[in-house]
XYZ file of C-alpha atoms in Angstrom:
534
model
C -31.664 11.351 -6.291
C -27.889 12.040 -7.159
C -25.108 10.141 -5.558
C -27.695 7.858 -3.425
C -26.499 4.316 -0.954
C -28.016 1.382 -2.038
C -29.532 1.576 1.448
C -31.273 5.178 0.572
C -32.372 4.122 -2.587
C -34.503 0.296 -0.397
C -35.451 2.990 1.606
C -37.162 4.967 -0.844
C -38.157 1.913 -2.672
C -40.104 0.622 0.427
C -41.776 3.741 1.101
C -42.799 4.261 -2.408
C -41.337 7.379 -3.706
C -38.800 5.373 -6.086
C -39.114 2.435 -8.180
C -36.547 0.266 -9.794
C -37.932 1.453 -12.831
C -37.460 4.680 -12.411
C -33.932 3.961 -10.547
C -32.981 2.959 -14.332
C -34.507 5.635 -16.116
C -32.275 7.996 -13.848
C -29.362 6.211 -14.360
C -29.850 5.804 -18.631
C -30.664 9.694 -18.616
C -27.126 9.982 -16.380
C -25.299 8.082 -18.675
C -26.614 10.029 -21.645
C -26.156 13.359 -20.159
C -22.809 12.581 -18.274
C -21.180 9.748 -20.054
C -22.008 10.153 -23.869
C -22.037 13.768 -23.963
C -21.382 16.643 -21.503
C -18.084 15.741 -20.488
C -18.004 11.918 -22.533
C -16.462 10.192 -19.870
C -16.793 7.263 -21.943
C -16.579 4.798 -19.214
C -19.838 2.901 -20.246
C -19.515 0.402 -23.304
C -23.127 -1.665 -23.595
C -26.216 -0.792 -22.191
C -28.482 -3.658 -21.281
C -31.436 -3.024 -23.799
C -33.512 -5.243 -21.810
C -32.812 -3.418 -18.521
C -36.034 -1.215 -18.491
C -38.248 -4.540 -18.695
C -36.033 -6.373 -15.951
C -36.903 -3.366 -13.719
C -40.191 -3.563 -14.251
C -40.462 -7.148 -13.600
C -38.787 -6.267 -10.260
C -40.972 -4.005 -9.415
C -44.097 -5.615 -9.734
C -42.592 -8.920 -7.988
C -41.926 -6.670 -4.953
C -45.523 -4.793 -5.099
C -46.344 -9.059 -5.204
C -43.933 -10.864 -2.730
C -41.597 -7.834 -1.325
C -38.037 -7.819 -1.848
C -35.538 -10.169 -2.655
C -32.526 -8.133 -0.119
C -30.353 -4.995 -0.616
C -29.810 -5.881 -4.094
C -33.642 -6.294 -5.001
C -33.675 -3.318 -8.212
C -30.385 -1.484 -7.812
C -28.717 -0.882 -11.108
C -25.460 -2.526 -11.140
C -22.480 -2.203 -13.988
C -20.484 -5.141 -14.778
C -16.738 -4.490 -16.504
C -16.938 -5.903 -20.160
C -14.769 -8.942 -18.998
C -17.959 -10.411 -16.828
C -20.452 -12.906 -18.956
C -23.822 -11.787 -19.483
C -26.263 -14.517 -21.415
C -28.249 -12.243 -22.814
C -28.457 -9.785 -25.923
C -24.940 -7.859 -24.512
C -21.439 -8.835 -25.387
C -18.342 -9.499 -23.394
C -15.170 -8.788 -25.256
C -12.615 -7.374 -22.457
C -12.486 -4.170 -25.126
C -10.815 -6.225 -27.673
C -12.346 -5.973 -31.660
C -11.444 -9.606 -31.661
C -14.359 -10.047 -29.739
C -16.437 -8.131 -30.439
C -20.417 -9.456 -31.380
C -19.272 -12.449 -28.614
C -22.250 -13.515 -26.347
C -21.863 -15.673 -24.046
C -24.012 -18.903 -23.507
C -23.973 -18.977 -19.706
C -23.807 -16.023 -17.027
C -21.090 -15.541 -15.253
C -21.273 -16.704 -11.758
C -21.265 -13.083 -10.339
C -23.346 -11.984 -13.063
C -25.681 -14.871 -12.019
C -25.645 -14.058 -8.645
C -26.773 -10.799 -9.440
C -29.322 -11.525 -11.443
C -30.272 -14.103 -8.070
C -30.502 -10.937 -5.502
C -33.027 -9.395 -7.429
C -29.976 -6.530 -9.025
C -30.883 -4.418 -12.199
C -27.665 -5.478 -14.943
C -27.630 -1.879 -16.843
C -24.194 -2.445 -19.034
C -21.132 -3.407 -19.011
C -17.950 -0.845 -18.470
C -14.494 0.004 -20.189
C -11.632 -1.384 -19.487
C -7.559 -1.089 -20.198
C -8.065 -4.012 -22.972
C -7.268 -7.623 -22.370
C -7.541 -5.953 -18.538
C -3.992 -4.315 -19.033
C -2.475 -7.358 -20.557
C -1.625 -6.693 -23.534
C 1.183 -4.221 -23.540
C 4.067 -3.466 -21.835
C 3.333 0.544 -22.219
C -0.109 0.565 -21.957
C -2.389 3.664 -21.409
C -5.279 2.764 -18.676
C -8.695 3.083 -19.411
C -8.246 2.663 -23.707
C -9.652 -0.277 -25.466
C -9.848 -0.938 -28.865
C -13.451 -1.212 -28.892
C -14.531 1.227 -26.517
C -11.987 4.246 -26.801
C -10.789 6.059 -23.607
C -12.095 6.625 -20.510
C -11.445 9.814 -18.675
C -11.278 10.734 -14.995
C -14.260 12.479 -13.744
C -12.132 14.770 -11.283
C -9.808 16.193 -14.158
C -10.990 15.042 -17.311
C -7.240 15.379 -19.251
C -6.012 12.380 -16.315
C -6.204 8.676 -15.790
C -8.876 6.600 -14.751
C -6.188 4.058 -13.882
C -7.042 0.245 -14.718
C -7.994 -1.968 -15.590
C -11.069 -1.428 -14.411
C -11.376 2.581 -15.273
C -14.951 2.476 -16.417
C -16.529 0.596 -13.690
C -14.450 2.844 -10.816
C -15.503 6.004 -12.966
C -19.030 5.028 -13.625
C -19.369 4.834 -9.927
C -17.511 7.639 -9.310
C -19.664 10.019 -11.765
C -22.814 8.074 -10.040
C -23.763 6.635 -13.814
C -24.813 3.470 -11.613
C -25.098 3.136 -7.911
C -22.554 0.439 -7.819
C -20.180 -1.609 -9.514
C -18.403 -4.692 -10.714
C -14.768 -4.800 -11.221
C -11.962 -7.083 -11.749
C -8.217 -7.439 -10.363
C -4.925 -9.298 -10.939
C -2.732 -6.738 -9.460
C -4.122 -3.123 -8.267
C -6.842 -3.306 -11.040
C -9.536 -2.830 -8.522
C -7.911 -0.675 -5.851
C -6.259 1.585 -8.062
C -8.935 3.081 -9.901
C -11.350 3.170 -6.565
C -8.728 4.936 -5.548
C -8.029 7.349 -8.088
C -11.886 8.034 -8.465
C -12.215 8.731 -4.878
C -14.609 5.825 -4.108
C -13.967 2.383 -1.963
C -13.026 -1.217 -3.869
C -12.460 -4.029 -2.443
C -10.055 -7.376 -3.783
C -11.521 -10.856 -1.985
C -9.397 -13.053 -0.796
C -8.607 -15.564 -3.893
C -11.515 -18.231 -3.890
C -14.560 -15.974 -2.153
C -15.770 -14.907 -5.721
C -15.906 -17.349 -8.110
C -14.052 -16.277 -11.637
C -16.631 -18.878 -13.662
C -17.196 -16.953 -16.926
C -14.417 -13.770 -16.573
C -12.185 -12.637 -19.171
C -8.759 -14.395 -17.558
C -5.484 -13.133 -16.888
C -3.901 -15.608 -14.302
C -6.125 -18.024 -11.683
C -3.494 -17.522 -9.291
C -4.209 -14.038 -8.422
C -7.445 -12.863 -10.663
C -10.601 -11.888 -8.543
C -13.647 -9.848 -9.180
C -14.291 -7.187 -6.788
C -17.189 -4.843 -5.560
C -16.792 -1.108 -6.155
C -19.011 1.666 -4.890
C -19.179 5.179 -3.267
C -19.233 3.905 0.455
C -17.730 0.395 2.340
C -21.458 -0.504 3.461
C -22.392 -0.369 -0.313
C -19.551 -2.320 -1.032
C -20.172 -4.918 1.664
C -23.413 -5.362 0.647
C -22.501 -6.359 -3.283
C -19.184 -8.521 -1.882
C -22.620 -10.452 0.252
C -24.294 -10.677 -3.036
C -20.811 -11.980 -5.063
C -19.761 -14.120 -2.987
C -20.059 -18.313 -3.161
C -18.748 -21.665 -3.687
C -18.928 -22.561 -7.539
C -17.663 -26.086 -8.787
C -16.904 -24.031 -11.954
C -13.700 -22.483 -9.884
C -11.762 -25.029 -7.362
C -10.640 -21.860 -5.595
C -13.760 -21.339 -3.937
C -14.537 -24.458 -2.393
C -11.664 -22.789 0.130
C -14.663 -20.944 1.675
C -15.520 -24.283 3.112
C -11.912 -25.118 4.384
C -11.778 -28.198 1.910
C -11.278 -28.332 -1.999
C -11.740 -31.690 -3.111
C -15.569 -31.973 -4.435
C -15.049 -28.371 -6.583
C -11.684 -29.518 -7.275
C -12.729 -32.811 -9.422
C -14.666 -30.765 -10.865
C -12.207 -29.156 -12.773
C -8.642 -30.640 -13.395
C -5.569 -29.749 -14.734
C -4.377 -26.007 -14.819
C -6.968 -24.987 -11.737
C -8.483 -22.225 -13.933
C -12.017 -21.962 -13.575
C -13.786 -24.058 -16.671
C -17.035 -25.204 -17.910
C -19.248 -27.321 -15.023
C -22.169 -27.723 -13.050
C -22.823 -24.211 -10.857
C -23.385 -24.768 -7.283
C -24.305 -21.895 -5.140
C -23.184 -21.419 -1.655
C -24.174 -18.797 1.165
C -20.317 -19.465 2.493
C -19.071 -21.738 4.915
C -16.341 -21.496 8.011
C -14.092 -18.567 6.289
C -16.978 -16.785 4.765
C -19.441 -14.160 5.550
C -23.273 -14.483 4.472
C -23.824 -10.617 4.964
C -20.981 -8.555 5.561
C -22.635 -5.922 6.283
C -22.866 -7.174 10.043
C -18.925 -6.695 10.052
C -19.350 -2.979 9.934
C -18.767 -1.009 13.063
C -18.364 2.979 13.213
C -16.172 2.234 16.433
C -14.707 -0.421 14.455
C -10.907 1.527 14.845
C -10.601 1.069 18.747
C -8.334 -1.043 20.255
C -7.159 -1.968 16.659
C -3.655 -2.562 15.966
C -2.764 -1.380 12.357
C 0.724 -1.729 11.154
C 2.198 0.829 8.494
C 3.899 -0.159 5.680
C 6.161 2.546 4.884
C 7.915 1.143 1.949
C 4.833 3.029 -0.005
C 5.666 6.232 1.054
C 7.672 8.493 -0.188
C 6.496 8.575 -3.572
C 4.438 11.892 -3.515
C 4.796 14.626 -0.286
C 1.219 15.366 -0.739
C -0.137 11.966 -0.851
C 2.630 11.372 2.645
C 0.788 14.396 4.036
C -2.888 12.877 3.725
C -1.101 9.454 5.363
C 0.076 11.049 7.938
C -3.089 12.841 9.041
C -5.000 9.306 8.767
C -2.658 7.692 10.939
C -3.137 10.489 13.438
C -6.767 10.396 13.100
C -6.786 6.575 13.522
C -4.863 7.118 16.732
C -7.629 9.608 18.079
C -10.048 7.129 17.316
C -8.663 4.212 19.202
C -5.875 2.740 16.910
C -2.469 1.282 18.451
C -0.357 2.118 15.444
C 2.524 -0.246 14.536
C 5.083 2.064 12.639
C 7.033 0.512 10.601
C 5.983 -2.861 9.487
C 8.229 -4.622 6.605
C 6.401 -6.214 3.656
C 8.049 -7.824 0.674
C 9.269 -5.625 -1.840
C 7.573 -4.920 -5.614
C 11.629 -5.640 -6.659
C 11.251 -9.201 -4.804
C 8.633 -10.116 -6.012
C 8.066 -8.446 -9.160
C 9.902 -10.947 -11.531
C 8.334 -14.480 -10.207
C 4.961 -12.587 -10.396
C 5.289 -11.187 -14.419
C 6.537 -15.025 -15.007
C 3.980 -16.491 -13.913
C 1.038 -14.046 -15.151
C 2.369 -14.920 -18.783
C 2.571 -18.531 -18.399
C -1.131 -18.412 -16.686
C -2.278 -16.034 -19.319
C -1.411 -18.328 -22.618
C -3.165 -21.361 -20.494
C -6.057 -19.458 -19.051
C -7.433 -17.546 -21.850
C -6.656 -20.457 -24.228
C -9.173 -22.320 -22.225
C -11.888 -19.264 -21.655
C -11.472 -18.939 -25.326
C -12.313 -22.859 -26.354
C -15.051 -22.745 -23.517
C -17.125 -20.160 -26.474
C -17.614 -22.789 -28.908
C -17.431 -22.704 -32.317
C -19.182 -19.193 -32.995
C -15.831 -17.355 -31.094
C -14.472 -15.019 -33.223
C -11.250 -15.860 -32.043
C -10.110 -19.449 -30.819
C -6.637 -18.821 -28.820
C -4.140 -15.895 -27.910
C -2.263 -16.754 -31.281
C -5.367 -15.676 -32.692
C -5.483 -12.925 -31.111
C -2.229 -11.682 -31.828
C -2.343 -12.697 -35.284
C -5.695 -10.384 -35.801
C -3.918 -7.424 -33.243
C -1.418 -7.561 -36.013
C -3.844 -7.533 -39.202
C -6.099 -4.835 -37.709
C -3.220 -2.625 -36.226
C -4.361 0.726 -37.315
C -7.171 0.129 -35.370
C -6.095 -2.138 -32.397
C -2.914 -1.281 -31.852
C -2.478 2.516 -32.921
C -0.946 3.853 -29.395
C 0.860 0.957 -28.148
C 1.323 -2.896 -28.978
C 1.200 -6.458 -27.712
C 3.931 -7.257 -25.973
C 2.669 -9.009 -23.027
C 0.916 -11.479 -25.620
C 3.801 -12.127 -27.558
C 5.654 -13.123 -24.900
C 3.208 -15.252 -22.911
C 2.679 -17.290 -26.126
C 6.196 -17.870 -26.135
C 5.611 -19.945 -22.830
C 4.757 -23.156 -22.414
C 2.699 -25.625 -20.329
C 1.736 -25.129 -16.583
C 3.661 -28.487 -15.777
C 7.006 -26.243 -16.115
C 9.441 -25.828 -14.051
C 10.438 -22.319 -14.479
C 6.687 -21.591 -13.575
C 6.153 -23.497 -11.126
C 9.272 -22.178 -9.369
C 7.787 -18.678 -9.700
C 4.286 -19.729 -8.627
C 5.950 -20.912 -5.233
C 8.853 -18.124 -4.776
C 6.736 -14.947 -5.291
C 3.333 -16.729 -3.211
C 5.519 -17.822 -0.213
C 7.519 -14.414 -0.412
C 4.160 -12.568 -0.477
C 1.844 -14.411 2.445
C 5.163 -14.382 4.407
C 5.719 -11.291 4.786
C 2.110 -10.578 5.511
C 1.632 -13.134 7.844
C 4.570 -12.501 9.559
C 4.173 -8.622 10.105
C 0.235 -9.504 11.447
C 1.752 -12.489 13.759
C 4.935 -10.811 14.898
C 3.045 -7.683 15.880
C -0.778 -8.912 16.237
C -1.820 -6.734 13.801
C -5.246 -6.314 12.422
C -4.237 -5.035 9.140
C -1.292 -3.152 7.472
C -2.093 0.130 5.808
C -0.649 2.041 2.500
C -1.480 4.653 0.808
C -3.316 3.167 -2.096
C -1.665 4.472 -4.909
C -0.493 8.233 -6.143
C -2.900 10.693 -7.153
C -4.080 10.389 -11.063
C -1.678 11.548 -13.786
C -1.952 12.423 -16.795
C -3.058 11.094 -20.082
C -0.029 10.222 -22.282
C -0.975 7.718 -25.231
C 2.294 8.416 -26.447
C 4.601 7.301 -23.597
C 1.776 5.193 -21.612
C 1.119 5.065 -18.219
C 3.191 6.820 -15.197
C 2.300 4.866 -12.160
C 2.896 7.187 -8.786
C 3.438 4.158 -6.798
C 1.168 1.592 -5.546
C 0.965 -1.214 -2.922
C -1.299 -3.608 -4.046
C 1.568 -6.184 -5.298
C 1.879 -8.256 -2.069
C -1.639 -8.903 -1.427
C -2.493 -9.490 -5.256
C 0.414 -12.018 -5.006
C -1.206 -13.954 -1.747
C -4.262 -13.960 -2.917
C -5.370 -11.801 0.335
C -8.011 -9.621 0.262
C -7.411 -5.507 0.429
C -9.389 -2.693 0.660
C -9.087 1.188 -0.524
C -11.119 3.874 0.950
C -10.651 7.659 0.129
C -8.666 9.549 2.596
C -8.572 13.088 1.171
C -7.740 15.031 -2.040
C -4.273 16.099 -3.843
C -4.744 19.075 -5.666
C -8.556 18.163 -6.076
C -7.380 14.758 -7.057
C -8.653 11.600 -4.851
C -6.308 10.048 -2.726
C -7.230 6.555 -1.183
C -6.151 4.698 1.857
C -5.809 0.554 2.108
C -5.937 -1.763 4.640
C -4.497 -5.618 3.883
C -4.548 -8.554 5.416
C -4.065 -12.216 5.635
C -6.683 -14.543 4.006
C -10.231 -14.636 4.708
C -10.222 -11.199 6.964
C -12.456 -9.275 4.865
C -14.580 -8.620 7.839
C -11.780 -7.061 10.021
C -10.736 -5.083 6.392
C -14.684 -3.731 6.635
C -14.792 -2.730 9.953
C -11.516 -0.660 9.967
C -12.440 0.575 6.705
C -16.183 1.761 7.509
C -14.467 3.198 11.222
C -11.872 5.360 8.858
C -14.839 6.491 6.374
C -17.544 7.822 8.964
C -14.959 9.375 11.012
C -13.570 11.266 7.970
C -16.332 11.851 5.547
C -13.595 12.300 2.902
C -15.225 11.558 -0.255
C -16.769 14.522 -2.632
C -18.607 13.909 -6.049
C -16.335 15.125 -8.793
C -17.060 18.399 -10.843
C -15.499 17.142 -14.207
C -13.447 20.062 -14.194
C -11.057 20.203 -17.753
C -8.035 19.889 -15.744
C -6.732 20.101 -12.141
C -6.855 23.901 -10.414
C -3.249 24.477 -9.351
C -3.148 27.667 -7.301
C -2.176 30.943 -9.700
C 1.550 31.591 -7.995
C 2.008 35.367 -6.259
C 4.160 36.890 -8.382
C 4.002 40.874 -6.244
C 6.163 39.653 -4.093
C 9.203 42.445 -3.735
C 13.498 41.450 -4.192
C 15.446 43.121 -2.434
C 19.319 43.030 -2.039
């Protein structure tokens, strides 16, 4: 049963050797074994403890009726950002949430719960979903402690969403939930060797998520191959008059956008479900093609090179590999710069920020345990010793010092960095008729440091987390028995092309390998017989 598809485990399912049922009780026993003890990954925070009745239920409605699809008793992981109403909390890793329930499901959590998916727990995060300090470590919360990498358990997990890419990774689930603002969903996938995938801004609804910003948060599928992935963006997917910015799917945004005025963060309101209109996909799935790399025209990006000679290596052999298998390669393509765009983006994340979570936090009613971000920071500051004992809140201190969304430094930013971003993206896909760009996703996972905080190796997920355009990392190989992934970007709405390149590069490769949860990476012992002479 280890490291089964989703489509292995319908198989088995259908033919009666597996049961949702005892799906779960696999993946609880996992958890225990793998997560909790043995090597304490620490990457799941809640278990669901209604999730062995929900299975059950499943099961017998599919002995009664069949299945509901793909998702129909899979057990799925949320990050602890996602609403659940039921008996788990959401508090984004933060003690000042903590014992918060929800009233209302998110809308992907809802949409789960629609396709028939088991919800086992929620996941770890970087609190606040990296937000909260300026020298963060990935993958610690306050109320959930510190994930570890399942590859070399003394390195990152990367965030913000460590413990959903990490359950995945250590197969504590057989696929994932995450979130993403900017590279929180590509860079752990990445780092844990498995695939992730950030929509296109407005194809999954944000109803009822933890906020950062609602100009470039997303949720995002994670999972060990792209036709697992495909299959949960199917199930996530939808229009939602909770969030104007998916009534895009339909190429018009005025019913979902009276729905919600002012700021154009997704709020309290009626949910309407959607199987996706002109720009989306009802099963993308259908997108996936193992031939899917000939004839394509990929452009490469190499202003995200250069960071790391092995990481350069494993690019190199992909674009070679891509060429064998059909590719016209485009070599170099120019994208705006992290240094261009970098300043308008932190500008407007804090402004977004103070507004967003303001209104996520009034949206809780009176039993929130906290009412706005100066709450927040004023309990951050009276429970330090246990909040704040490795790094502080600078992020929130400044984003309170913003104010309204009306503006005009913000706005300024809001247009600069966007136009700067789809610009260069749409111009490099026009100018060359590309069907993607590719990167290498980010460097390979370094070490823990809660003194000093993270030490990013480089990363380009900034210009498509600015668009709002959708991007997808796949592994491509292994850096000292570290995972190494490979993206493909894109203008809006091409999350089809993304899968098809993607899925081409995977079954051509094969590149992913289940971690060993070794203490530390195995460096080769250095020959030290070798003879001087003069």
């Amino acid at each position: 049963m280890p490291q089964l598809t989703i489509l292995e485990a319908q198989a088995r399912m259908r033919d009666g050797t597996l049961t949702a049922c005892g799906l779960t009780e696999y993946y609880l026993a996992r958890i225990e074994a793998v997560d909790r003890s043995g090597p304490r990954l620490n990457a799941v925070i809640e278990l669901n403890p209604d999730v062995l009745a929900i299975a059950a239920a499943l099961d017998v409605e599919r002995q009664a009726s069949g299945p509901r699809g793909l998702l129909h008793g899979i057990p799925v992981l949320l990050k602890d950002n996602i609403d659940t109403a039921d008996r788990m909390t959401t508090t984004a890793g933060s003690l000042a949430l903590a014992g918060s329930i929800a009233a209302e499901d998110a809308f992907v959590a809802h949409r789960l719960r629609q396709a028939g998916a088991v919800i086992l727990g929620k996941t770890n995060l970087s609190e606040w979903a990296n937000f909260r300090s300026t020298r963060s470590t990935s993958g610690w919360s306050s109320r959930g402690g510190l994930t570890r990498n399942p590859y070399a358990l003394d390195r990152t997990g990367c965030g913000s969403s460590t413990g959903s890419a990490v359950a995945v990774a250590a197969d504590l689930c057989l696929a994932a939930v995450g979130t993403e603002t900017d590279g929180s969903v590509v860079c752990p996938s990445a780092i844990n060797g498995i695939v992730g995938i950030k929509p296109t801004l407005g194809l999954v609804s944000r109803a009822g998520i933890v906020p950062i910003a609602h100009s470039q948060d997303t949720a995002g599928p994670m999972a060990r191959t792209v036709a697992d992935a495909a299959i949960l963006l199917s199930a996530l997917m939808g229009v939602d008059l909770r969030d104007p910015a998916t009534a895009e799917q339909r190429g018009t945004t005025g019913q979902a956008k009276a729905a919600r005025a002012g700021t154009g963060a997704p709020g309290p309101g009626r949910m309407e479900l959607s199987e996706g209109g002109p720009r989306a996909f009802a099963d993308y799935l259908h997108a996936l093609d193992a031939n899917g790399l000939q004839g394509a025209r990929l452009g490469v990006a190499r202003q995200f090179f250069g960071k790391h000679p092995g990481v350069d290596a494993l690019m190199e052999a992909a674009i070679d590999q891509m060429k064998q298998l059909g590719a016209k390669i485009i070599d170099p393509v120019e994208m705006a710069t992290d240094e261009q765009l970098g300043g308008y983006e932190v500008e407007v994340l804090l402004y977004e920020f103070k507004a967003d979570l303001n209104a996520y936090l009034a949206s809780l009613g009176p039993t929130a345990p906290v009412k706005s971000l100066a709450e927040v920071i004023a309990f951050n500051q009276r429970q330090q010793d246990q909040v704040m004992p490795y790094f502080g809140q600078e992020r929130m201190l400044a984003a309170e010092e913003k104010g309204a969304l009306t503006d005009e430094a913000y706005r300024v930013a809001l247009e600069t960095g966007r136009r700067l971003a789809r610009e260069s993206i749409d111009r490099a896909q026009s100018e060359h008729r590309l069907d993607a760009i590719m990167a290498p996703t980010v460097g390979p996972a370094w070490l823990i440091d809660l003194v000093n905080g993270d030490h990013y190796g480089g990363g380009c997920s900034t210009p498509a987390a600015v668009a709002g355009y959708p991007h997808i990392t796949v592994p491509a190989g292994f850096v000292a028995g570290l995972p190494v992934g490979l993206s493909f970007f894109g203008g809006a709405w091409q999350e089809p092309t993304l899968l098809r390149l993607a899925y081409a590069f995977e079954q051509a490769t094969r590149a992913r390998r289940p971690p060993q949860f070794l203490p530390t990476v195995q460096l080769p012992t250095p020959n030290c017989n070798t003879s001087i002479t003069s």
